[in-house]
PDB file of C-alpha atoms in Angstrom:
ATOM      1  CA  MET A1211      18.698  -4.328   6.399  1.00  0.00           C
ATOM      2  CA  ASN A1212      19.041  -5.452   9.867  1.00  0.00           C
ATOM      3  CA  LEU A1213      15.891  -6.927  11.895  1.00  0.00           C
ATOM      4  CA  ARG A1214      15.434  -3.870  13.370  1.00  0.00           C
ATOM      5  CA  LYS A1215      14.936  -1.603  10.663  1.00  0.00           C
ATOM      6  CA  SER A1216      12.850  -4.508   9.176  1.00  0.00           C
ATOM      7  CA  MET A1217      10.359  -3.978  12.175  1.00  0.00           C
ATOM      8  CA  PHE A1218      10.446  -0.427  11.922  1.00  0.00           C
ATOM      9  CA  THR A1219       9.383  -0.529   8.137  1.00  0.00           C
ATOM     10  CA  ALA A1220       6.671  -2.828   8.471  1.00  0.00           C
ATOM     11  CA  ALA A1221       5.210  -0.882  11.543  1.00  0.00           C
ATOM     12  CA  LEU A1222       5.270   2.406   9.147  1.00  0.00           C
ATOM     13  CA  LEU A1223       4.040   0.726   6.290  1.00  0.00           C
ATOM     14  CA  LEU A1224       0.978  -0.814   8.038  1.00  0.00           C
ATOM     15  CA  SER A1225       0.041   2.592  10.192  1.00  0.00           C
ATOM     16  CA  PRO A1226      -3.583   2.976   9.885  1.00  0.00           C
ATOM     17  CA  ALA A1227      -2.555   6.639   9.534  1.00  0.00           C
ATOM     18  CA  LEU A1228      -1.467   6.030   6.234  1.00  0.00           C
ATOM     19  CA  ALA A1229      -5.020   5.309   5.010  1.00  0.00           C
ATOM     20  CA  ILE A1230      -6.840   8.461   3.163  1.00  0.00           C
ATOM     21  CA  ALA A1231     -10.004   8.257   2.003  1.00  0.00           C
ATOM     22  CA  HIS A1232      -9.831   7.872  -1.993  1.00  0.00           C
ATOM     23  CA  PRO A1233     -12.136  11.034  -3.068  1.00  0.00           C
ATOM     24  CA  GLY A1234     -10.533  14.601  -2.999  1.00  0.00           C
ATOM     25  CA  HIS A1235      -6.989  13.638  -3.763  1.00  0.00           C
ATOM     26  CA  ASP A1236      -5.023  16.467  -5.383  1.00  0.00           C
ATOM     27  CA  HIS A1237      -4.842  14.722  -8.687  1.00  0.00           C
ATOM     28  CA  ALA A1238      -2.440  17.142 -10.383  1.00  0.00           C
ATOM     29  CA  GLY A1239       0.126  15.362 -12.265  1.00  0.00           C
ATOM     30  CA  VAL A1240       3.308  13.094 -11.528  1.00  0.00           C
ATOM     31  CA  ILE A1241       3.464  14.276  -8.176  1.00  0.00           C
ATOM     32  CA  SER A1242       0.087  13.021  -7.284  1.00  0.00           C
ATOM     33  CA  GLY A1243       0.239   9.903  -9.267  1.00  0.00           C
ATOM     34  CA  ILE A1244       3.183   8.671  -7.121  1.00  0.00           C
ATOM     35  CA  ALA A1245       1.331   9.955  -3.740  1.00  0.00           C
ATOM     36  CA  HIS A1246      -1.747   8.158  -4.466  1.00  0.00           C
ATOM     37  CA  PRO A1247      -0.074   4.391  -3.902  1.00  0.00           C
ATOM     38  CA  VAL A1248       2.439   5.461  -1.328  1.00  0.00           C
ATOM     39  CA  PHE A1249      -0.058   7.373   0.888  1.00  0.00           C
ATOM     40  CA  GLY A1250      -3.320   5.225   0.465  1.00  0.00           C
ATOM     41  CA  LEU A1251      -2.944   2.099   2.799  1.00  0.00           C
ATOM     42  CA  ASP A1252      -5.012  -0.196   0.638  1.00  0.00           C
ATOM     43  CA  HIS A1253      -2.967   0.409  -2.472  1.00  0.00           C
ATOM     44  CA  LEU A1254       0.311   0.232  -0.140  1.00  0.00           C
ATOM     45  CA  LEU A1255      -0.019  -2.914   1.113  1.00  0.00           C
ATOM     46  CA  ALA A1256      -1.684  -4.321  -2.190  1.00  0.00           C
ATOM     47  CA  MET A1257       1.276  -3.449  -4.091  1.00  0.00           C
ATOM     48  CA  VAL A1258       4.037  -4.198  -1.862  1.00  0.00           C
ATOM     49  CA  ALA A1259       2.553  -7.640  -1.555  1.00  0.00           C
ATOM     50  CA  VAL A1260       2.550  -8.211  -5.099  1.00  0.00           C
ATOM     51  CA  GLY A1261       6.267  -7.765  -4.804  1.00  0.00           C
ATOM     52  CA  LEU A1262       6.374 -10.110  -1.583  1.00  0.00           C
ATOM     53  CA  TRP A1263       4.303 -12.494  -3.629  1.00  0.00           C
ATOM     54  CA  ALA A1264       6.507 -12.423  -6.687  1.00  0.00           C
ATOM     55  CA  ALA A1265       9.629 -12.853  -4.590  1.00  0.00           C
ATOM     56  CA  GLN A1266       8.193 -16.362  -3.452  1.00  0.00           C
ATOM     57  CA  GLN A1267       7.570 -17.451  -6.970  1.00  0.00           C
ATOM     58  CA  THR A1268       9.974 -19.196  -9.662  1.00  0.00           C
ATOM     59  CA  GLY A1269      11.026 -18.693 -12.890  1.00  0.00           C
ATOM     60  CA  LYS A1270       8.947 -16.581 -14.830  1.00  0.00           C
ATOM     61  CA  ALA A1271       6.376 -15.452 -12.041  1.00  0.00           C
ATOM     62  CA  ARG A1272       8.743 -13.216 -10.358  1.00  0.00           C
ATOM     63  CA  TRP A1273       8.582 -10.535 -13.089  1.00  0.00           C
ATOM     64  CA  ALA A1274       5.495 -11.707 -14.777  1.00  0.00           C
ATOM     65  CA  LEU A1275       3.269 -11.028 -11.888  1.00  0.00           C
ATOM     66  CA  PRO A1276       4.335  -7.371 -10.893  1.00  0.00           C
ATOM     67  CA  LEU A1277       4.749  -6.942 -14.381  1.00  0.00           C
ATOM     68  CA  THR A1278       0.795  -7.745 -14.984  1.00  0.00           C
ATOM     69  CA  PHE A1279      -0.050  -5.892 -12.179  1.00  0.00           C
ATOM     70  CA  VAL A1280       1.305  -2.511 -13.678  1.00  0.00           C
ATOM     71  CA  ALA A1281      -0.058  -3.211 -17.366  1.00  0.00           C
ATOM     72  CA  THR A1282      -3.273  -4.011 -16.218  1.00  0.00           C
ATOM     73  CA  MET A1283      -3.570  -1.078 -13.588  1.00  0.00           C
ATOM     74  CA  LEU A1284      -2.335   1.163 -16.602  1.00  0.00           C
ATOM     75  CA  LEU A1285      -5.813  -0.381 -18.292  1.00  0.00           C
ATOM     76  CA  GLY A1286      -7.916  -0.197 -15.774  1.00  0.00           C
ATOM     77  CA  GLY A1287      -6.655   3.112 -15.385  1.00  0.00           C
ATOM     78  CA  LEU A1288      -7.771   4.386 -19.216  1.00  0.00           C
ATOM     79  CA  LEU A1289     -11.211   2.702 -18.352  1.00  0.00           C
ATOM     80  CA  GLY A1290     -11.912   4.746 -15.346  1.00  0.00           C
ATOM     81  CA  PHE A1291     -10.513   7.693 -16.871  1.00  0.00           C
ATOM     82  CA  ALA A1292     -13.324   7.384 -19.702  1.00  0.00           C
ATOM     83  CA  GLY A1293     -15.737   7.002 -17.158  1.00  0.00           C
ATOM     84  CA  ILE A1294     -16.438   3.155 -17.120  1.00  0.00           C
ATOM     85  CA  GLU A1295     -17.095   2.137 -13.808  1.00  0.00           C
ATOM     86  CA  MET A1296     -16.424  -1.085 -12.035  1.00  0.00           C
ATOM     87  CA  PRO A1297     -19.059  -2.775  -9.520  1.00  0.00           C
ATOM     88  CA  LEU A1298     -17.880  -3.162  -5.941  1.00  0.00           C
ATOM     89  CA  MET A1299     -14.592  -1.478  -6.786  1.00  0.00           C
ATOM     90  CA  GLU A1300     -13.548  -0.727  -3.375  1.00  0.00           C
ATOM     91  CA  THR A1301     -14.830  -4.023  -2.258  1.00  0.00           C
ATOM     92  CA  GLY A1302     -12.432  -5.604  -4.849  1.00  0.00           C
ATOM     93  CA  ILE A1303      -9.375  -3.236  -3.748  1.00  0.00           C
ATOM     94  CA  ALA A1304      -9.955  -4.173  -0.045  1.00  0.00           C
ATOM     95  CA  GLY A1305     -10.476  -7.678  -1.124  1.00  0.00           C
ATOM     96  CA  SER A1306      -7.070  -7.893  -3.084  1.00  0.00           C
ATOM     97  CA  VAL A1307      -5.264  -6.347   0.451  1.00  0.00           C
ATOM     98  CA  LEU A1308      -6.628  -9.341   1.812  1.00  0.00           C
ATOM     99  CA  ALA A1309      -6.118 -12.164  -0.761  1.00  0.00           C
ATOM    100  CA  LEU A1310      -2.641 -10.399  -1.557  1.00  0.00           C
ATOM    101  CA  GLY A1311      -2.098 -11.059   1.890  1.00  0.00           C
ATOM    102  CA  LEU A1312      -3.193 -14.245   2.675  1.00  0.00           C
ATOM    103  CA  LEU A1313      -1.387 -15.529  -0.373  1.00  0.00           C
ATOM    104  CA  VAL A1314       2.034 -14.271   0.545  1.00  0.00           C
ATOM    105  CA  ALA A1315       1.233 -15.529   4.308  1.00  0.00           C
ATOM    106  CA  LEU A1316       0.691 -18.983   2.701  1.00  0.00           C
ATOM    107  CA  ALA A1317       3.697 -18.727   0.148  1.00  0.00           C
ATOM    108  CA  VAL A1318       0.996 -20.024  -2.594  1.00  0.00           C
ATOM    109  CA  ARG A1319       2.351 -20.873  -5.539  1.00  0.00           C
ATOM    110  CA  PRO A1320      -0.217 -21.864  -8.316  1.00  0.00           C
ATOM    111  CA  PRO A1321       0.290 -21.833 -12.218  1.00  0.00           C
ATOM    112  CA  LEU A1322       1.793 -18.634 -13.754  1.00  0.00           C
ATOM    113  CA  ALA A1323      -1.505 -18.590 -15.282  1.00  0.00           C
ATOM    114  CA  LEU A1324      -3.772 -18.522 -12.452  1.00  0.00           C
ATOM    115  CA  ALA A1325      -1.446 -16.287 -10.286  1.00  0.00           C
ATOM    116  CA  ALA A1326      -1.222 -13.487 -13.563  1.00  0.00           C
ATOM    117  CA  GLY A1327      -4.702 -13.826 -14.069  1.00  0.00           C
ATOM    118  CA  LEU A1328      -5.513 -13.063 -10.025  1.00  0.00           C
ATOM    119  CA  THR A1329      -3.017 -10.309 -10.379  1.00  0.00           C
ATOM    120  CA  ALA A1330      -4.797  -8.803 -13.594  1.00  0.00           C
ATOM    121  CA  LEU A1331      -7.986  -8.692 -11.185  1.00  0.00           C
ATOM    122  CA  PHE A1332      -6.806  -7.069  -8.917  1.00  0.00           C
ATOM    123  CA  ALA A1333      -5.122  -4.907 -10.603  1.00  0.00           C
ATOM    124  CA  LEU A1334      -8.283  -3.996 -12.592  1.00  0.00           C
ATOM    125  CA  SER A1335     -10.046  -2.744  -9.758  1.00  0.00           C
ATOM    126  CA  HIS A1336      -7.045  -0.452  -8.359  1.00  0.00           C
ATOM    127  CA  GLY A1337      -6.186   0.996 -12.165  1.00  0.00           C
ATOM    128  CA  VAL A1338      -9.990   1.707 -12.466  1.00  0.00           C
ATOM    129  CA  ALA A1339     -10.126   3.784  -9.205  1.00  0.00           C
ATOM    130  CA  HIS A1340      -7.207   5.566  -9.944  1.00  0.00           C
ATOM    131  CA  GLY A1341      -9.072   6.454 -13.553  1.00  0.00           C
ATOM    132  CA  LEU A1342     -12.064   7.355 -11.900  1.00  0.00           C
ATOM    133  CA  GLU A1343     -10.427   9.875  -9.523  1.00  0.00           C
ATOM    134  CA  LEU A1344      -8.747  11.843 -11.932  1.00  0.00           C
ATOM    135  CA  PRO A1345     -10.608  14.902 -12.771  1.00  0.00           C
ATOM    136  CA  MET A1346     -10.594  16.069 -16.343  1.00  0.00           C
ATOM    137  CA  LEU A1347      -8.821  19.264 -15.877  1.00  0.00           C
ATOM    138  CA  SER A1348      -5.585  17.454 -14.568  1.00  0.00           C
ATOM    139  CA  SER A1349      -2.718  15.986 -16.563  1.00  0.00           C
ATOM    140  CA  PRO A1350      -3.743  12.137 -17.228  1.00  0.00           C
ATOM    141  CA  TRP A1351      -0.256  10.834 -18.756  1.00  0.00           C
ATOM    142  CA  GLY A1352       1.527  12.525 -15.849  1.00  0.00           C
ATOM    143  CA  TYR A1353      -0.711  11.061 -13.120  1.00  0.00           C
ATOM    144  CA  ALA A1354      -0.979   7.803 -14.885  1.00  0.00           C
ATOM    145  CA  ALA A1355       3.064   7.878 -15.274  1.00  0.00           C
ATOM    146  CA  GLY A1356       3.223   8.748 -11.621  1.00  0.00           C
ATOM    147  CA  PHE A1357       1.176   6.038 -10.352  1.00  0.00           C
ATOM    148  CA  ALA A1358       2.973   3.293 -12.915  1.00  0.00           C
ATOM    149  CA  VAL A1359       6.356   4.461 -11.544  1.00  0.00           C
ATOM    150  CA  ALA A1360       4.921   4.200  -7.920  1.00  0.00           C
ATOM    151  CA  THR A1361       3.370   1.038  -8.417  1.00  0.00           C
ATOM    152  CA  ALA A1362       6.326  -0.628  -9.877  1.00  0.00           C
ATOM    153  CA  ALA A1363       8.534   0.686  -7.208  1.00  0.00           C
ATOM    154  CA  LEU A1364       6.701  -0.941  -4.374  1.00  0.00           C
ATOM    155  CA  HIS A1365       6.377  -3.908  -6.467  1.00  0.00           C
ATOM    156  CA  GLY A1366      10.094  -3.382  -6.121  1.00  0.00           C
ATOM    157  CA  ILE A1367      10.572  -2.853  -2.428  1.00  0.00           C
ATOM    158  CA  GLY A1368       8.658  -5.981  -1.469  1.00  0.00           C
ATOM    159  CA  TYR A1369      10.659  -7.997  -3.578  1.00  0.00           C
ATOM    160  CA  ALA A1370      13.635  -6.675  -2.630  1.00  0.00           C
ATOM    161  CA  ILE A1371      12.442  -6.794   1.109  1.00  0.00           C
ATOM    162  CA  ALA A1372      11.740 -10.787   0.213  1.00  0.00           C
ATOM    163  CA  ARG A1373      14.813 -11.661  -1.441  1.00  0.00           C
ATOM    164  CA  ASN A1374      17.177 -10.010   0.654  1.00  0.00           C
ATOM    165  CA  LEU A1375      15.897 -10.967   4.142  1.00  0.00           C
ATOM    166  CA  PRO A1376      18.410 -13.687   6.546  1.00  0.00           C
ATOM    167  CA  GLN A1377      17.595 -16.863   6.270  1.00  0.00           C
ATOM    168  CA  VAL A1378      16.314 -16.418   9.950  1.00  0.00           C
ATOM    169  CA  ALA A1379      14.060 -13.539   9.206  1.00  0.00           C
ATOM    170  CA  ALA A1380      12.462 -14.957   6.198  1.00  0.00           C
ATOM    171  CA  PRO A1381       9.300 -15.757   8.337  1.00  0.00           C
ATOM    172  CA  LEU A1382       9.034 -12.458   8.375  1.00  0.00           C
ATOM    173  CA  VAL A1383       7.836 -11.967   4.653  1.00  0.00           C
ATOM    174  CA  ARG A1384       4.694 -14.161   5.763  1.00  0.00           C
ATOM    175  CA  ILE A1385       4.094 -12.345   8.877  1.00  0.00           C
ATOM    176  CA  ALA A1386       4.017  -9.444   6.994  1.00  0.00           C
ATOM    177  CA  GLY A1387       1.382 -10.960   4.321  1.00  0.00           C
ATOM    178  CA  ALA A1388      -0.764 -12.149   7.436  1.00  0.00           C
ATOM    179  CA  ALA A1389      -0.813  -8.295   8.676  1.00  0.00           C
ATOM    180  CA  SER A1390      -1.804  -7.258   5.366  1.00  0.00           C
ATOM    181  CA  ALA A1391      -4.611 -10.285   4.776  1.00  0.00           C
ATOM    182  CA  LEU A1392      -5.871  -8.621   8.616  1.00  0.00           C
ATOM    183  CA  THR A1393      -5.734  -5.073   7.223  1.00  0.00           C
ATOM    184  CA  GLY A1394      -7.907  -6.298   3.975  1.00  0.00           C
ATOM    185  CA  ALA A1395     -10.254  -8.005   6.350  1.00  0.00           C
ATOM    186  CA  TRP A1396     -10.292  -4.875   8.308  1.00  0.00           C
ATOM    187  CA  LEU A1397     -10.859  -2.541   5.146  1.00  0.00           C
ATOM    188  CA  LEU A1398     -13.773  -4.708   4.008  1.00  0.00           C
ATOM    189  CA  ALA A1399     -15.440  -4.518   7.472  1.00  0.00           C
ATOM    190  CA  ALA A1400     -15.153  -0.719   7.310  1.00  0.00           C
TER     191      ALA A1400
END
């Protein structure tokens, strides 16, 4: 992927036009489950950041972080679907965008247990939000499958971008992290 395409992709992903409020989404099944992480700016940035951050790690952390996120998000989705609310959930989601962006921007490499714990904490708030937004008349299993697949794909996209950039363009990953952190700060302030 050349630098021009990378810049275009980053601009598209960071566009505020992609932000949509959580309530009122159509949650009819798999397609809606896929759409939510892709078209919700907060979710999109956090999911891609997990992939970018995983690519900056070494060893088991490269696959453990995305797997931890997806598994914990699904657990959070079940909790939310059961009606269990999480205090400051939206703040946690916006905070995850800020924190994950900073972790990428600073290329932080904590011990695996700490990295997985942070990832799980962030994923839990995203999952609970997904579960709470799902109306009872929808297909919860289709919706959950959709948001899990979309989340894993966004992790994969972040990972692939970071791992396949030419060495000269490697600072773009950290710049993307900083842009995500700024967006997270903006979301927290809003």
